[in-house]
């Protein structure tokens, strides 16, 4: 595992154990470089991960601080029901179908290694699914999941509920998530699978979802 990912993992653990005060500036890059016997550039990459996850933020002229909701991001079960998956959220009232567009196993790129805390030799599933609700296209899911965390995914699971498989078959508990919501113009896949026009706005949700143990199991964009 890359040094900057190891440092980010350690600092994330320190934050979850309240080893830093939210009222005091976070240790600066030089102090962290000395602590971990590395360069300031490596530390900066580690801090960029924590900043992207919403754990820390910069205050102009004052330094870097821990976010007030850091506990929720790294260790809480708050909002677990938001991450149970489309089938559970809508299945009791609507007909849910899943069409598998892509399913392969490969090695992760840099951003996937960071989000899923993997090294470059640990395999991931690369999945694209169209979700159809009551015969109408509902969403396109681009999901990456670590094979070692979610073993046994196959075509049968993908056509049903991945989250159902995780909870009912693997007996794992889904915890919190770090989520970003934005809007964009429809791309070619949106036009093809969601019946969008080229100028139609599309809601995009990017998230990293964690088990209740704090292990990330999904890095996705929907």
PDB file of C-alpha atoms in Angstrom:
ATOM      1  CA  UNK A   1       0.000   0.000   0.000  1.00  0.00           C
ATOM      2  CA  UNK A   2       1.272   3.479  -0.870  1.00  0.00           C
ATOM      3  CA  UNK A   3       2.769   5.483   2.003  1.00  0.00           C
ATOM      4  CA  UNK A   4       0.285   8.345   1.690  1.00  0.00           C
ATOM      5  CA  UNK A   5      -2.652   5.912   1.942  1.00  0.00           C
ATOM      6  CA  UNK A   6      -1.146   4.344   5.075  1.00  0.00           C
ATOM      7  CA  UNK A   7      -0.763   7.797   6.619  1.00  0.00           C
ATOM      8  CA  UNK A   8      -4.336   8.765   5.677  1.00  0.00           C
ATOM      9  CA  UNK A   9      -5.601   5.531   7.252  1.00  0.00           C
ATOM     10  CA  UNK A  10      -3.679   6.211  10.476  1.00  0.00           C
ATOM     11  CA  UNK A  11      -4.870   9.820  10.692  1.00  0.00           C
ATOM     12  CA  UNK A  12      -8.446   8.714  10.012  1.00  0.00           C
ATOM     13  CA  UNK A  13      -8.128   6.243  12.890  1.00  0.00           C
ATOM     14  CA  UNK A  14      -6.669   8.961  15.141  1.00  0.00           C
ATOM     15  CA  UNK A  15      -9.602  11.236  14.317  1.00  0.00           C
ATOM     16  CA  UNK A  16     -12.116   8.496  15.100  1.00  0.00           C
ATOM     17  CA  UNK A  17     -10.423   7.966  18.480  1.00  0.00           C
ATOM     18  CA  UNK A  18     -10.543  11.724  19.234  1.00  0.00           C
ATOM     19  CA  UNK A  19      -6.756  12.072  19.462  1.00  0.00           C
ATOM     20  CA  UNK A  20      -7.037  15.575  17.999  1.00  0.00           C
ATOM     21  CA  UNK A  21      -9.141  18.445  19.319  1.00  0.00           C
ATOM     22  CA  UNK A  22     -11.735  19.975  17.001  1.00  0.00           C
ATOM     23  CA  UNK A  23     -11.045  23.357  18.613  1.00  0.00           C
ATOM     24  CA  UNK A  24      -7.315  23.330  17.819  1.00  0.00           C
ATOM     25  CA  UNK A  25      -5.590  23.372  14.412  1.00  0.00           C
ATOM     26  CA  UNK A  26      -4.716  19.979  12.961  1.00  0.00           C
ATOM     27  CA  UNK A  27      -0.948  19.193  13.032  1.00  0.00           C
ATOM     28  CA  UNK A  28       0.800  20.960  10.163  1.00  0.00           C
ATOM     29  CA  UNK A  29       2.496  19.191   7.268  1.00  0.00           C
ATOM     30  CA  UNK A  30       5.999  19.523   8.713  1.00  0.00           C
ATOM     31  CA  UNK A  31       4.998  17.988  12.056  1.00  0.00           C
ATOM     32  CA  UNK A  32       3.227  15.129  10.287  1.00  0.00           C
ATOM     33  CA  UNK A  33       6.181  14.593   7.940  1.00  0.00           C
ATOM     34  CA  UNK A  34       8.459  14.252  10.981  1.00  0.00           C
ATOM     35  CA  UNK A  35       6.032  11.940  12.733  1.00  0.00           C
ATOM     36  CA  UNK A  36       5.756   9.569   9.774  1.00  0.00           C
ATOM     37  CA  UNK A  37       9.364  10.015   8.535  1.00  0.00           C
ATOM     38  CA  UNK A  38       8.297  11.092   5.079  1.00  0.00           C
ATOM     39  CA  UNK A  39       8.120  14.157   2.839  1.00  0.00           C
ATOM     40  CA  UNK A  40       5.674  17.046   3.076  1.00  0.00           C
ATOM     41  CA  UNK A  41       4.449  16.172  -0.427  1.00  0.00           C
ATOM     42  CA  UNK A  42       3.436  12.696   0.772  1.00  0.00           C
ATOM     43  CA  UNK A  43       1.675  14.196   3.788  1.00  0.00           C
ATOM     44  CA  UNK A  44      -0.126  16.655   1.539  1.00  0.00           C
ATOM     45  CA  UNK A  45      -1.519  13.766  -0.551  1.00  0.00           C
ATOM     46  CA  UNK A  46      -2.715  12.090   2.663  1.00  0.00           C
ATOM     47  CA  UNK A  47      -4.438  15.254   3.829  1.00  0.00           C
ATOM     48  CA  UNK A  48      -6.098  15.625   0.432  1.00  0.00           C
ATOM     49  CA  UNK A  49      -7.753  12.243   1.006  1.00  0.00           C
ATOM     50  CA  UNK A  50      -9.102  13.309   4.406  1.00  0.00           C
ATOM     51  CA  UNK A  51     -10.232  16.629   2.955  1.00  0.00           C
ATOM     52  CA  UNK A  52     -12.069  14.879   0.108  1.00  0.00           C
ATOM     53  CA  UNK A  53     -13.798  12.619   2.650  1.00  0.00           C
ATOM     54  CA  UNK A  54     -14.991  15.647   4.582  1.00  0.00           C
ATOM     55  CA  UNK A  55     -12.957  14.842   7.704  1.00  0.00           C
ATOM     56  CA  UNK A  56     -10.875  18.031   7.689  1.00  0.00           C
ATOM     57  CA  UNK A  57     -11.172  21.501   6.205  1.00  0.00           C
ATOM     58  CA  UNK A  58      -8.937  24.538   5.785  1.00  0.00           C
ATOM     59  CA  UNK A  59      -9.689  27.889   7.404  1.00  0.00           C
ATOM     60  CA  UNK A  60      -7.908  30.763   5.698  1.00  0.00           C
ATOM     61  CA  UNK A  61      -5.237  32.230   7.921  1.00  0.00           C
ATOM     62  CA  UNK A  62      -5.882  29.759  10.737  1.00  0.00           C
ATOM     63  CA  UNK A  63      -4.820  26.339   9.450  1.00  0.00           C
ATOM     64  CA  UNK A  64      -6.575  23.004   9.071  1.00  0.00           C
ATOM     65  CA  UNK A  65      -9.305  21.750  11.417  1.00  0.00           C
ATOM     66  CA  UNK A  66     -11.337  18.592  11.988  1.00  0.00           C
ATOM     67  CA  UNK A  67     -14.903  18.801  10.642  1.00  0.00           C
ATOM     68  CA  UNK A  68     -17.689  18.939  13.188  1.00  0.00           C
ATOM     69  CA  UNK A  69     -19.381  15.885  11.629  1.00  0.00           C
ATOM     70  CA  UNK A  70     -16.181  13.819  11.433  1.00  0.00           C
ATOM     71  CA  UNK A  71     -17.531  11.263  13.917  1.00  0.00           C
ATOM     72  CA  UNK A  72     -20.507  10.556  11.687  1.00  0.00           C
ATOM     73  CA  UNK A  73     -18.304   9.998   8.659  1.00  0.00           C
ATOM     74  CA  UNK A  74     -15.768   7.611  10.208  1.00  0.00           C
ATOM     75  CA  UNK A  75     -17.654   5.572  12.764  1.00  0.00           C
ATOM     76  CA  UNK A  76     -21.372   6.255  13.118  1.00  0.00           C
ATOM     77  CA  UNK A  77     -24.351   4.153  12.100  1.00  0.00           C
ATOM     78  CA  UNK A  78     -26.349   7.371  11.607  1.00  0.00           C
ATOM     79  CA  UNK A  79     -28.417   7.216   8.444  1.00  0.00           C
ATOM     80  CA  UNK A  80     -27.867   3.515   7.816  1.00  0.00           C
ATOM     81  CA  UNK A  81     -31.304   3.236   6.198  1.00  0.00           C
ATOM     82  CA  UNK A  82     -30.159   5.576   3.421  1.00  0.00           C
ATOM     83  CA  UNK A  83     -27.675   2.982   2.161  1.00  0.00           C
ATOM     84  CA  UNK A  84     -29.769  -0.178   2.020  1.00  0.00           C
ATOM     85  CA  UNK A  85     -30.058  -0.072  -1.769  1.00  0.00           C
ATOM     86  CA  UNK A  86     -32.774   0.544  -4.320  1.00  0.00           C
ATOM     87  CA  UNK A  87     -34.423  -2.865  -3.942  1.00  0.00           C
ATOM     88  CA  UNK A  88     -35.037  -2.418  -0.223  1.00  0.00           C
ATOM     89  CA  UNK A  89     -36.071   1.231  -0.488  1.00  0.00           C
ATOM     90  CA  UNK A  90     -38.573   0.739  -3.326  1.00  0.00           C
ATOM     91  CA  UNK A  91     -39.189  -2.999  -3.605  1.00  0.00           C
ATOM     92  CA  UNK A  92     -42.259  -3.181  -1.387  1.00  0.00           C
ATOM     93  CA  UNK A  93     -44.150  -0.666  -3.520  1.00  0.00           C
ATOM     94  CA  UNK A  94     -42.622  -0.997  -6.966  1.00  0.00           C
ATOM     95  CA  UNK A  95     -41.276  -3.545  -9.415  1.00  0.00           C
ATOM     96  CA  UNK A  96     -37.469  -3.351  -9.469  1.00  0.00           C
ATOM     97  CA  UNK A  97     -35.308  -4.822 -12.234  1.00  0.00           C
ATOM     98  CA  UNK A  98     -31.556  -4.739 -12.802  1.00  0.00           C
ATOM     99  CA  UNK A  99     -29.903  -4.943 -16.215  1.00  0.00           C
ATOM    100  CA  UNK A 100     -26.181  -5.726 -16.130  1.00  0.00           C
ATOM    101  CA  UNK A 101     -24.287  -3.612 -18.654  1.00  0.00           C
ATOM    102  CA  UNK A 102     -20.762  -4.439 -17.488  1.00  0.00           C
ATOM    103  CA  UNK A 103     -19.272  -6.881 -14.992  1.00  0.00           C
ATOM    104  CA  UNK A 104     -15.555  -7.573 -14.790  1.00  0.00           C
ATOM    105  CA  UNK A 105     -12.781  -8.073 -12.254  1.00  0.00           C
ATOM    106  CA  UNK A 106      -9.639  -5.957 -12.521  1.00  0.00           C
ATOM    107  CA  UNK A 107      -6.966  -4.128 -10.530  1.00  0.00           C
ATOM    108  CA  UNK A 108      -7.888  -0.695  -9.089  1.00  0.00           C
ATOM    109  CA  UNK A 109      -6.614   2.658 -10.324  1.00  0.00           C
ATOM    110  CA  UNK A 110      -5.214   5.302  -7.970  1.00  0.00           C
ATOM    111  CA  UNK A 111      -8.543   6.905  -7.015  1.00  0.00           C
ATOM    112  CA  UNK A 112     -10.138   3.502  -6.405  1.00  0.00           C
ATOM    113  CA  UNK A 113      -7.199   2.461  -4.215  1.00  0.00           C
ATOM    114  CA  UNK A 114      -7.678   5.599  -2.131  1.00  0.00           C
ATOM    115  CA  UNK A 115     -11.454   5.303  -1.788  1.00  0.00           C
ATOM    116  CA  UNK A 116     -11.444   1.563  -1.018  1.00  0.00           C
ATOM    117  CA  UNK A 117      -8.130   1.512   0.930  1.00  0.00           C
ATOM    118  CA  UNK A 118      -6.550  -1.074  -1.355  1.00  0.00           C
ATOM    119  CA  UNK A 119      -3.161  -1.616  -2.904  1.00  0.00           C
ATOM    120  CA  UNK A 120      -2.628  -1.988  -6.632  1.00  0.00           C
ATOM    121  CA  UNK A 121      -2.613  -5.806  -6.454  1.00  0.00           C
ATOM    122  CA  UNK A 122      -5.991  -6.234  -4.748  1.00  0.00           C
ATOM    123  CA  UNK A 123      -8.830  -6.983  -7.172  1.00  0.00           C
ATOM    124  CA  UNK A 124     -12.097  -5.102  -7.507  1.00  0.00           C
ATOM    125  CA  UNK A 125     -15.410  -5.715  -9.239  1.00  0.00           C
ATOM    126  CA  UNK A 126     -16.176  -3.108 -11.917  1.00  0.00           C
ATOM    127  CA  UNK A 127     -19.957  -3.025 -12.376  1.00  0.00           C
ATOM    128  CA  UNK A 128     -22.371  -0.959 -14.444  1.00  0.00           C
ATOM    129  CA  UNK A 129     -26.085  -1.641 -13.925  1.00  0.00           C
ATOM    130  CA  UNK A 130     -29.241  -0.057 -15.238  1.00  0.00           C
ATOM    131  CA  UNK A 131     -31.952   0.049 -12.580  1.00  0.00           C
ATOM    132  CA  UNK A 132     -35.521  -0.072 -13.874  1.00  0.00           C
ATOM    133  CA  UNK A 133     -38.509   0.828 -11.687  1.00  0.00           C
ATOM    134  CA  UNK A 134     -42.009  -0.097 -12.904  1.00  0.00           C
ATOM    135  CA  UNK A 135     -40.680  -0.658 -16.431  1.00  0.00           C
ATOM    136  CA  UNK A 136     -39.118   2.822 -16.591  1.00  0.00           C
ATOM    137  CA  UNK A 137     -35.345   3.560 -16.430  1.00  0.00           C
ATOM    138  CA  UNK A 138     -34.508   4.878 -12.978  1.00  0.00           C
ATOM    139  CA  UNK A 139     -30.730   5.027 -12.583  1.00  0.00           C
ATOM    140  CA  UNK A 140     -27.331   3.996 -13.905  1.00  0.00           C
ATOM    141  CA  UNK A 141     -25.002   2.617 -11.240  1.00  0.00           C
ATOM    142  CA  UNK A 142     -21.231   2.575 -11.725  1.00  0.00           C
ATOM    143  CA  UNK A 143     -19.927   0.541  -8.770  1.00  0.00           C
ATOM    144  CA  UNK A 144     -16.487  -0.642  -7.678  1.00  0.00           C
ATOM    145  CA  UNK A 145     -16.231  -3.143  -4.830  1.00  0.00           C
ATOM    146  CA  UNK A 146     -13.245  -5.029  -3.327  1.00  0.00           C
ATOM    147  CA  UNK A 147     -13.368  -8.744  -4.087  1.00  0.00           C
ATOM    148  CA  UNK A 148     -11.785  -9.563  -0.711  1.00  0.00           C
ATOM    149  CA  UNK A 149     -14.526  -7.677   1.183  1.00  0.00           C
ATOM    150  CA  UNK A 150     -17.519  -8.789  -0.919  1.00  0.00           C
ATOM    151  CA  UNK A 151     -16.640 -12.281  -2.204  1.00  0.00           C
ATOM    152  CA  UNK A 152     -18.849 -14.317  -4.483  1.00  0.00           C
ATOM    153  CA  UNK A 153     -20.597 -11.644  -6.545  1.00  0.00           C
ATOM    154  CA  UNK A 154     -22.017 -13.190  -9.694  1.00  0.00           C
ATOM    155  CA  UNK A 155     -24.545 -12.506 -12.432  1.00  0.00           C
ATOM    156  CA  UNK A 156     -27.426 -13.837 -10.326  1.00  0.00           C
ATOM    157  CA  UNK A 157     -26.694 -11.390  -7.505  1.00  0.00           C
ATOM    158  CA  UNK A 158     -26.282  -8.480  -9.912  1.00  0.00           C
ATOM    159  CA  UNK A 159     -29.715  -9.095 -11.410  1.00  0.00           C
ATOM    160  CA  UNK A 160     -31.221  -9.013  -7.931  1.00  0.00           C
ATOM    161  CA  UNK A 161     -29.963  -6.954  -4.956  1.00  0.00           C
ATOM    162  CA  UNK A 162     -26.262  -6.525  -4.156  1.00  0.00           C
ATOM    163  CA  UNK A 163     -27.062  -4.971  -0.782  1.00  0.00           C
ATOM    164  CA  UNK A 164     -29.450  -7.821  -0.023  1.00  0.00           C
ATOM    165  CA  UNK A 165     -26.656 -10.291  -0.782  1.00  0.00           C
ATOM    166  CA  UNK A 166     -24.233  -8.382   1.448  1.00  0.00           C
ATOM    167  CA  UNK A 167     -26.617  -8.322   4.399  1.00  0.00           C
ATOM    168  CA  UNK A 168     -28.484 -11.621   4.045  1.00  0.00           C
ATOM    169  CA  UNK A 169     -25.909 -13.970   2.510  1.00  0.00           C
ATOM    170  CA  UNK A 170     -22.612 -12.531   3.738  1.00  0.00           C
ATOM    171  CA  UNK A 171     -24.151 -11.429   7.088  1.00  0.00           C
ATOM    172  CA  UNK A 172     -22.386  -8.065   6.938  1.00  0.00           C
ATOM    173  CA  UNK A 173     -23.829  -4.873   8.380  1.00  0.00           C
ATOM    174  CA  UNK A 174     -23.834  -1.696   6.346  1.00  0.00           C
ATOM    175  CA  UNK A 175     -22.723   1.400   8.232  1.00  0.00           C
ATOM    176  CA  UNK A 176     -22.197   4.996   7.156  1.00  0.00           C
ATOM    177  CA  UNK A 177     -21.319   6.641   3.853  1.00  0.00           C
ATOM    178  CA  UNK A 178     -19.567   9.699   2.500  1.00  0.00           C
ATOM    179  CA  UNK A 179     -21.773  11.102  -0.241  1.00  0.00           C
ATOM    180  CA  UNK A 180     -21.571  13.968  -2.741  1.00  0.00           C
ATOM    181  CA  UNK A 181     -24.567  15.130  -4.776  1.00  0.00           C
ATOM    182  CA  UNK A 182     -24.208  17.189  -7.933  1.00  0.00           C
ATOM    183  CA  UNK A 183     -25.837  17.862 -11.297  1.00  0.00           C
ATOM    184  CA  UNK A 184     -24.467  17.397 -14.800  1.00  0.00           C
ATOM    185  CA  UNK A 185     -25.549  17.208 -18.413  1.00  0.00           C
ATOM    186  CA  UNK A 186     -26.533  13.811 -19.766  1.00  0.00           C
ATOM    187  CA  UNK A 187     -23.734  11.816 -21.381  1.00  0.00           C
ATOM    188  CA  UNK A 188     -24.058   9.165 -24.086  1.00  0.00           C
ATOM    189  CA  UNK A 189     -24.853   6.389 -21.581  1.00  0.00           C
ATOM    190  CA  UNK A 190     -27.529   8.546 -19.945  1.00  0.00           C
ATOM    191  CA  UNK A 191     -29.099   9.166 -23.344  1.00  0.00           C
ATOM    192  CA  UNK A 192     -28.994   5.457 -24.163  1.00  0.00           C
ATOM    193  CA  UNK A 193     -30.120   3.923 -20.885  1.00  0.00           C
ATOM    194  CA  UNK A 194     -32.097   6.680 -19.125  1.00  0.00           C
ATOM    195  CA  UNK A 195     -33.948   8.112 -22.139  1.00  0.00           C
ATOM    196  CA  UNK A 196     -32.298  11.511 -21.664  1.00  0.00           C
ATOM    197  CA  UNK A 197     -31.832  14.231 -24.222  1.00  0.00           C
ATOM    198  CA  UNK A 198     -28.311  15.611 -24.799  1.00  0.00           C
ATOM    199  CA  UNK A 199     -29.082  18.780 -22.793  1.00  0.00           C
ATOM    200  CA  UNK A 200     -31.155  17.157 -20.025  1.00  0.00           C
ATOM    201  CA  UNK A 201     -29.898  17.672 -16.460  1.00  0.00           C
ATOM    202  CA  UNK A 202     -28.935  14.513 -14.581  1.00  0.00           C
ATOM    203  CA  UNK A 203     -28.625  14.106 -10.816  1.00  0.00           C
ATOM    204  CA  UNK A 204     -25.337  12.425  -9.888  1.00  0.00           C
ATOM    205  CA  UNK A 205     -24.613  10.846  -6.510  1.00  0.00           C
ATOM    206  CA  UNK A 206     -21.017   9.813  -5.797  1.00  0.00           C
ATOM    207  CA  UNK A 207     -20.402   7.895  -2.598  1.00  0.00           C
ATOM    208  CA  UNK A 208     -18.092   5.669  -0.633  1.00  0.00           C
ATOM    209  CA  UNK A 209     -20.054   3.277   1.582  1.00  0.00           C
ATOM    210  CA  UNK A 210     -18.640   1.553   4.650  1.00  0.00           C
ATOM    211  CA  UNK A 211     -19.468  -1.543   6.659  1.00  0.00           C
ATOM    212  CA  UNK A 212     -20.203  -0.921  10.336  1.00  0.00           C
ATOM    213  CA  UNK A 213     -16.588  -1.986  10.983  1.00  0.00           C
ATOM    214  CA  UNK A 214     -15.387   1.073   9.061  1.00  0.00           C
ATOM    215  CA  UNK A 215     -14.187  -0.932   6.046  1.00  0.00           C
ATOM    216  CA  UNK A 216     -15.180   0.641   2.693  1.00  0.00           C
ATOM    217  CA  UNK A 217     -16.989  -1.818   0.419  1.00  0.00           C
ATOM    218  CA  UNK A 218     -18.379   0.368  -2.361  1.00  0.00           C
ATOM    219  CA  UNK A 219     -17.083   3.312  -4.373  1.00  0.00           C
ATOM    220  CA  UNK A 220     -19.824   4.328  -6.780  1.00  0.00           C
ATOM    221  CA  UNK A 221     -21.447   6.952  -8.925  1.00  0.00           C
ATOM    222  CA  UNK A 222     -25.171   6.781  -9.669  1.00  0.00           C
TER     223      UNK A 222
END
